[in-house]
Coordinates of C-alpha atoms in Angstrom, one line a residue:
M1 CA 0.1 0.2 -0.1
A2 CA 1.3 3.4 -1.4
V3 CA 2.4 6.0 1.6
T4 CA 0.1 9.1 1.8
I5 CA 1.1 13.1 2.6
Q6 CA -1.4 12.3 5.4
Q7 CA 0.3 9.4 7.0
I8 CA 3.7 11.8 7.3
A9 CA 1.9 14.4 8.6
E10 CA 0.4 12.4 11.0
L11 CA 3.2 10.9 12.4
A12 CA 5.1 14.0 12.4
G13 CA 2.4 15.8 14.0
V14 CA 2.3 18.5 11.5
S15 CA -0.1 19.6 8.9
R16 CA -0.3 18.1 5.0
G17 CA 1.3 21.5 3.6
T18 CA 3.6 21.6 6.1
V19 CA 4.6 18.1 5.0
D20 CA 4.4 19.1 1.5
R21 CA 6.5 22.3 1.7
A22 CA 9.3 19.9 3.8
L23 CA 9.6 17.5 0.7
N24 CA 9.6 19.4 -2.0
H25 CA 11.5 22.2 -0.4
R26 CA 9.1 24.9 -0.6
G27 CA 8.7 28.2 1.2
R28 CA 9.8 29.0 4.6
I29 CA 10.2 25.7 7.6
A30 CA 11.9 24.8 10.2
P31 CA 15.1 23.0 9.8
E32 CA 14.2 20.6 12.8
V33 CA 10.5 20.2 11.4
A34 CA 12.0 19.5 7.8
E35 CA 14.5 17.4 9.6
R36 CA 12.0 15.5 11.1
V37 CA 9.4 15.0 8.0
W38 CA 12.1 14.1 5.4
K39 CA 13.2 11.1 8.2
I40 CA 9.5 9.5 8.3
A41 CA 9.2 9.6 4.5
D42 CA 12.4 8.3 4.7
E43 CA 11.6 5.3 7.3
L44 CA 8.0 4.7 5.4
G45 CA 9.7 4.6 2.0
Y46 CA 8.4 7.6 0.2
T47 CA 9.6 9.2 -2.6
V48 CA 8.3 12.3 -4.2
K49 CA 6.9 11.7 -7.6
G50 CA 8.5 13.8 -11.2
R51 CA 11.0 15.5 -8.7
K52 CA 14.6 15.3 -8.0
K53 CA 15.2 15.4 -4.8
E54 CA 17.4 19.0 -4.4
K55 CA 20.7 19.7 -3.4
K56 CA 20.7 21.5 -0.5
K57 CA 24.1 24.2 -0.2
V58 CA 26.6 23.4 1.9
L59 CA 26.4 26.1 5.2
V60 CA 28.9 23.9 7.4
K61 CA 31.3 21.2 6.9
I62 CA 31.9 18.6 10.1
G63 CA 35.0 16.5 9.3
V64 CA 35.4 13.0 11.0
V65 CA 38.5 11.1 11.7
T66 CA 38.7 7.3 12.7
Q67 CA 41.4 4.5 13.8
L68 CA 41.5 1.0 13.1
A69 CA 38.9 1.4 10.1
R70 CA 39.0 -1.9 9.4
A71 CA 38.4 -3.9 12.7
S72 CA 35.2 -5.4 13.8
F73 CA 34.3 -3.2 15.6
M74 CA 34.5 -0.2 13.5
L75 CA 31.4 -1.6 11.2
E76 CA 28.6 -0.3 13.8
I77 CA 30.5 3.0 14.2
N78 CA 30.7 3.5 10.4
R79 CA 27.2 2.4 10.1
G80 CA 26.4 5.5 12.6
I81 CA 28.2 7.7 10.7
K82 CA 26.7 7.2 7.4
K83 CA 23.4 7.9 8.7
A84 CA 24.6 10.8 10.1
K85 CA 25.6 11.6 6.8
E86 CA 22.5 11.3 5.2
E87 CA 20.4 13.5 7.6
L88 CA 22.8 15.9 8.2
A89 CA 23.1 16.5 4.3
E90 CA 19.1 17.7 4.3
R91 CA 20.5 20.5 6.8
G92 CA 23.0 21.9 4.8
V93 CA 26.0 20.0 6.5
E94 CA 28.3 18.2 4.8
V95 CA 30.4 15.4 6.2
L96 CA 33.8 14.6 5.6
V97 CA 35.3 11.6 6.6
K98 CA 39.3 10.3 6.7
E99 CA 39.6 6.6 7.6
V100 CA 43.0 6.2 9.7
L101 CA 44.0 2.2 9.5
S102 CA 46.3 2.1 12.3
V103 CA 46.4 3.7 15.9
D104 CA 49.5 6.6 14.4
A105 CA 49.5 9.8 15.8
G106 CA 51.5 10.9 12.6
E107 CA 48.3 9.4 10.5
Q108 CA 45.6 10.7 12.8
L109 CA 47.4 14.4 12.3
K110 CA 47.9 14.1 8.5
A111 CA 43.9 13.4 8.4
I112 CA 43.2 16.1 10.1
D113 CA 45.7 19.1 8.8
E114 CA 43.6 17.7 5.6
L115 CA 40.2 18.4 6.6
V116 CA 41.7 21.6 8.2
E117 CA 42.3 22.6 4.2
C118 CA 38.8 21.5 3.4
G119 CA 37.8 24.3 5.0
I120 CA 36.1 22.3 8.2
N121 CA 34.0 24.1 10.9
G122 CA 34.2 21.1 13.7
L123 CA 35.9 17.8 14.1
A124 CA 34.6 14.7 15.5
M125 CA 37.5 11.8 16.2
M126 CA 38.5 9.0 17.7
P127 CA 42.2 10.1 19.3
V128 CA 45.0 8.1 19.9
E129 CA 46.8 8.3 23.0
S130 CA 49.9 10.9 22.1
E131 CA 50.9 14.1 23.2
D132 CA 51.1 16.0 19.5
I133 CA 47.1 15.0 19.0
R134 CA 46.7 16.8 22.3
M135 CA 48.0 19.8 21.1
R136 CA 46.4 19.8 18.0
I137 CA 42.9 18.9 19.4
N138 CA 43.4 22.1 21.9
E139 CA 45.3 24.2 19.1
L140 CA 42.0 23.8 16.9
A141 CA 39.6 24.7 19.7
E142 CA 41.5 27.4 21.1
N143 CA 43.0 29.4 18.2
E144 CA 41.3 27.8 15.0
K145 CA 37.7 28.2 17.0
I146 CA 36.9 24.5 15.7
P147 CA 34.9 22.4 18.0
V148 CA 35.9 18.9 18.7
V149 CA 33.7 15.8 19.6
T150 CA 35.8 12.7 20.6
F151 CA 34.0 9.3 20.0
N152 CA 34.8 5.6 21.1
S153 CA 38.3 6.8 22.5
D154 CA 39.0 10.1 24.6
I155 CA 42.4 11.8 25.5
V156 CA 42.8 13.7 29.1
G157 CA 43.6 17.4 29.4
I158 CA 41.9 18.3 25.6
K159 CA 39.8 21.1 25.3
R160 CA 37.2 19.4 23.3
S161 CA 33.4 20.0 23.9
C162 CA 32.4 16.6 24.9
F163 CA 32.8 12.5 24.6
V164 CA 30.6 10.0 23.0
G165 CA 31.2 6.7 23.9
M166 CA 31.6 3.6 26.5
D167 CA 32.5 4.1 29.9
N168 CA 35.5 1.4 29.6
K169 CA 36.2 1.3 32.7
K170 CA 32.5 0.7 34.1
S171 CA 32.8 -1.9 31.1
G172 CA 35.6 -3.5 32.6
R173 CA 34.1 -4.2 36.0
A174 CA 31.3 -5.3 34.4
A175 CA 33.8 -7.9 32.6
A176 CA 34.9 -8.7 36.3
G177 CA 31.8 -9.9 37.6
L178 CA 30.7 -11.7 35.1
L179 CA 34.1 -13.5 34.9
G180 CA 34.3 -13.7 38.7
M181 CA 30.5 -15.4 39.0
L182 CA 30.9 -18.0 36.4
T183 CA 34.8 -18.9 37.8
K184 CA 33.3 -18.9 41.1
G185 CA 35.8 -16.8 42.1
K186 CA 38.3 -18.9 41.3
G187 CA 41.4 -19.9 39.2
K188 CA 43.5 -17.5 36.9
I189 CA 42.3 -15.3 34.4
L190 CA 43.9 -14.4 31.1
I191 CA 43.8 -11.1 29.6
I192 CA 44.1 -10.0 26.0
T193 CA 44.3 -6.5 24.9
G194 CA 45.1 -4.9 21.7
S195 CA 47.5 -2.2 21.7
F196 CA 48.9 -1.1 25.4
G197 CA 48.8 2.7 23.5
N198 CA 45.1 2.4 23.0
P199 CA 43.4 4.0 26.3
V200 CA 39.7 2.2 25.2
N201 CA 41.5 -0.7 25.8
N202 CA 43.7 0.6 28.8
F203 CA 40.7 1.6 30.8
R204 CA 38.9 -1.7 30.4
V205 CA 41.9 -3.6 31.6
E206 CA 41.9 -1.4 35.2
G207 CA 38.2 -1.6 35.3
F208 CA 38.1 -5.6 35.5
V209 CA 41.6 -5.7 37.5
E210 CA 40.2 -3.6 40.4
E211 CA 37.0 -5.2 40.4
L212 CA 38.9 -8.2 40.6
K213 CA 41.1 -7.3 43.7
N214 CA 38.0 -5.9 45.3
T215 CA 35.2 -8.7 44.6
Y216 CA 37.2 -11.9 43.9
P217 CA 40.9 -11.5 45.7
E218 CA 41.2 -15.2 44.8
L219 CA 41.0 -14.9 41.2
E220 CA 44.7 -14.3 39.7
I221 CA 45.8 -12.3 36.7
A222 CA 47.7 -14.8 34.5
G223 CA 48.9 -12.2 32.4
V224 CA 48.0 -9.1 30.3
Q225 CA 49.0 -9.8 26.6
G226 CA 48.4 -7.7 23.7
S227 CA 47.1 -9.3 20.4
F228 CA 47.6 -5.9 17.7
D229 CA 43.9 -7.2 17.4
E230 CA 45.1 -9.6 15.1
T231 CA 43.3 -12.9 14.9
E232 CA 46.2 -15.0 14.7
E233 CA 47.7 -13.4 17.4
V234 CA 44.8 -14.1 20.0
Q235 CA 45.1 -17.8 19.1
R236 CA 48.7 -17.7 19.5
I237 CA 48.5 -16.0 23.1
I238 CA 46.0 -18.4 24.2
E239 CA 47.6 -21.7 23.2
N240 CA 50.6 -20.8 24.4
T241 CA 49.2 -19.5 27.9
M242 CA 47.4 -22.7 27.9
M243 CA 50.0 -25.0 27.3
A244 CA 52.6 -23.1 29.8
V245 CA 49.8 -22.0 32.7
S246 CA 47.4 -24.4 34.8
G247 CA 44.3 -23.6 36.3
I248 CA 43.5 -20.3 33.4
S249 CA 39.6 -21.0 34.4
G250 CA 38.6 -17.2 32.8
I251 CA 40.0 -15.6 29.5
L252 CA 38.9 -11.6 29.0
V253 CA 39.7 -10.0 25.3
V254 CA 39.4 -6.7 25.3
S255 CA 40.1 -5.8 21.7
G256 CA 39.8 -7.4 18.1
G257 CA 40.7 -10.8 16.6
Q258 CA 37.9 -12.4 19.2
A259 CA 37.7 -15.4 16.3
G260 CA 41.1 -16.3 17.5
V261 CA 39.8 -17.8 20.6
A262 CA 37.4 -20.5 18.8
R263 CA 40.4 -21.5 17.0
A264 CA 43.0 -22.0 19.8
F265 CA 40.1 -24.3 21.7
E266 CA 39.7 -26.4 18.6
T267 CA 43.5 -26.5 18.6
L268 CA 43.9 -27.7 21.9
K269 CA 40.7 -29.9 22.1
L270 CA 40.4 -29.3 25.7
D271 CA 37.8 -31.1 27.6
R272 CA 36.6 -28.2 29.4
R273 CA 37.3 -24.8 28.1
P274 CA 37.7 -21.3 30.1
Y275 CA 34.6 -19.0 30.9
V276 CA 35.2 -16.2 27.9
V277 CA 34.2 -12.8 27.9
I278 CA 34.6 -11.1 24.8
Y279 CA 33.5 -7.3 23.2
D280 CA 31.4 -5.9 20.5
Q281 CA 28.4 -7.4 18.8
T282 CA 30.0 -8.2 15.4
P283 CA 28.6 -11.1 12.9
K284 CA 32.1 -12.9 13.8
N285 CA 31.2 -12.7 17.3
E286 CA 27.2 -13.3 17.3
K287 CA 28.4 -16.4 15.8
A288 CA 30.7 -17.4 18.5
L289 CA 28.1 -17.4 21.1
R290 CA 25.9 -19.3 19.3
E291 CA 28.7 -22.0 18.7
D292 CA 29.6 -21.7 22.6
S293 CA 32.8 -20.6 21.8
V294 CA 32.5 -17.5 24.4
D295 CA 29.7 -16.8 27.0
F296 CA 29.2 -13.3 27.3
L297 CA 29.7 -10.5 24.8
I298 CA 29.7 -6.9 26.3
D299 CA 28.4 -4.6 23.5
Q300 CA 29.4 -0.6 23.5
N301 CA 26.5 0.9 21.2
G302 CA 28.8 1.3 18.3
Y303 CA 26.1 3.1 16.4
V304 CA 25.2 6.0 18.5
Q305 CA 28.9 6.5 18.7
G306 CA 29.5 7.1 15.1
Y307 CA 25.8 8.6 14.6
Q308 CA 25.7 11.0 17.6
P309 CA 29.0 13.2 17.3
P310 CA 28.1 14.9 13.9
N311 CA 24.6 15.6 15.0
I312 CA 26.3 17.4 18.5
L313 CA 28.4 19.4 16.2
A314 CA 25.8 20.3 13.8
D315 CA 23.4 21.8 16.6
L316 CA 26.7 23.5 18.2
I317 CA 27.5 25.4 15.2
L318 CA 24.2 25.9 13.5
K319 CA 22.4 27.0 16.6
G320 CA 24.8 27.4 19.0
K321 CA 23.3 24.6 21.2
Q322 CA 25.9 23.5 23.2
P323 CA 26.3 19.3 24.3
K324 CA 24.4 19.0 28.0
N325 CA 26.6 16.7 29.2
E326 CA 30.9 16.5 28.7
Y327 CA 30.5 12.6 28.8
W328 CA 27.8 11.0 26.4
Y329 CA 27.9 7.4 27.9
T330 CA 26.3 4.7 25.6
E331 CA 24.3 1.4 26.6
I332 CA 26.8 -1.5 28.3
K333 CA 24.9 -4.1 27.0
I334 CA 25.8 -8.1 27.9
M335 CA 24.4 -10.1 25.6
T336 CA 24.6 -14.4 25.5
K337 CA 23.5 -16.7 23.3
Y338 CA 19.8 -16.8 23.9
V339 CA 19.3 -13.0 23.2
L340 CA 20.4 -12.9 19.6
P341 CA 18.5 -11.9 16.8

């Protein structure tokens, strides 16, 4: 059944005339109302007959800089960025994205400079832990008057407008609680991180270790090893540790390469595997849950992390609307195979 203007008007809470003006870019209409109408029309699959969608004049340019662009957790973040880019185009906002493959500060600085040369009015970024990055962000905010929103990762001592992402230390405590209950507080825990220079990983590990010491003092840490988010390295770490250290009752993987867990267990042919907690809801990690390679998955709602920062910056630049909070923490979602779609 075809979607009608009346249906859109009822859902948007406006008149049919307002919907017509919004969809056909006729007359004066509040940007937020037009944005709501277009969003509902898109969701319902409505198309304007006989008329091409007019290209909005670019009023504002917002730059986005990511890191570890090919990592699995970036799938949801990129989906959020893409959606924000599509919606903000209707408000005259152009979103320019620079994807950085590594956690190299030099590559991020180059990406930032390229965006500044393009004339950006605001910057959303996933900063790597670096004094050079800290100085550049502060320079943008203070000297060039370019507001900055960090997301997913953050750096202390920077003059950014706000941070959007998981409370990683809190999520680490949640992971400790899960493994503590599963192991009944006995045995040894192997922790696998990605890069030791990644503050996201570090906060997760820090929260985990603190909670373990406070609540499950009889659980030992069998080591914290870096995998560089590589599947093969996660597999190698687990195999080597399990063969060299007795009594491993739990494994925590706070970064990428989680597919290496199942591979290691397959190679080791264990009578009973350790309990395992991993991060990020991705297709591969859902598969690991379904196949009982891992017990719990902690998701950080990457979609919101990608979607929210460009919108915060657009409201700040176009409306002068300051973020309500310095920290926009996304939901910490704990999943088992029983709740998967």
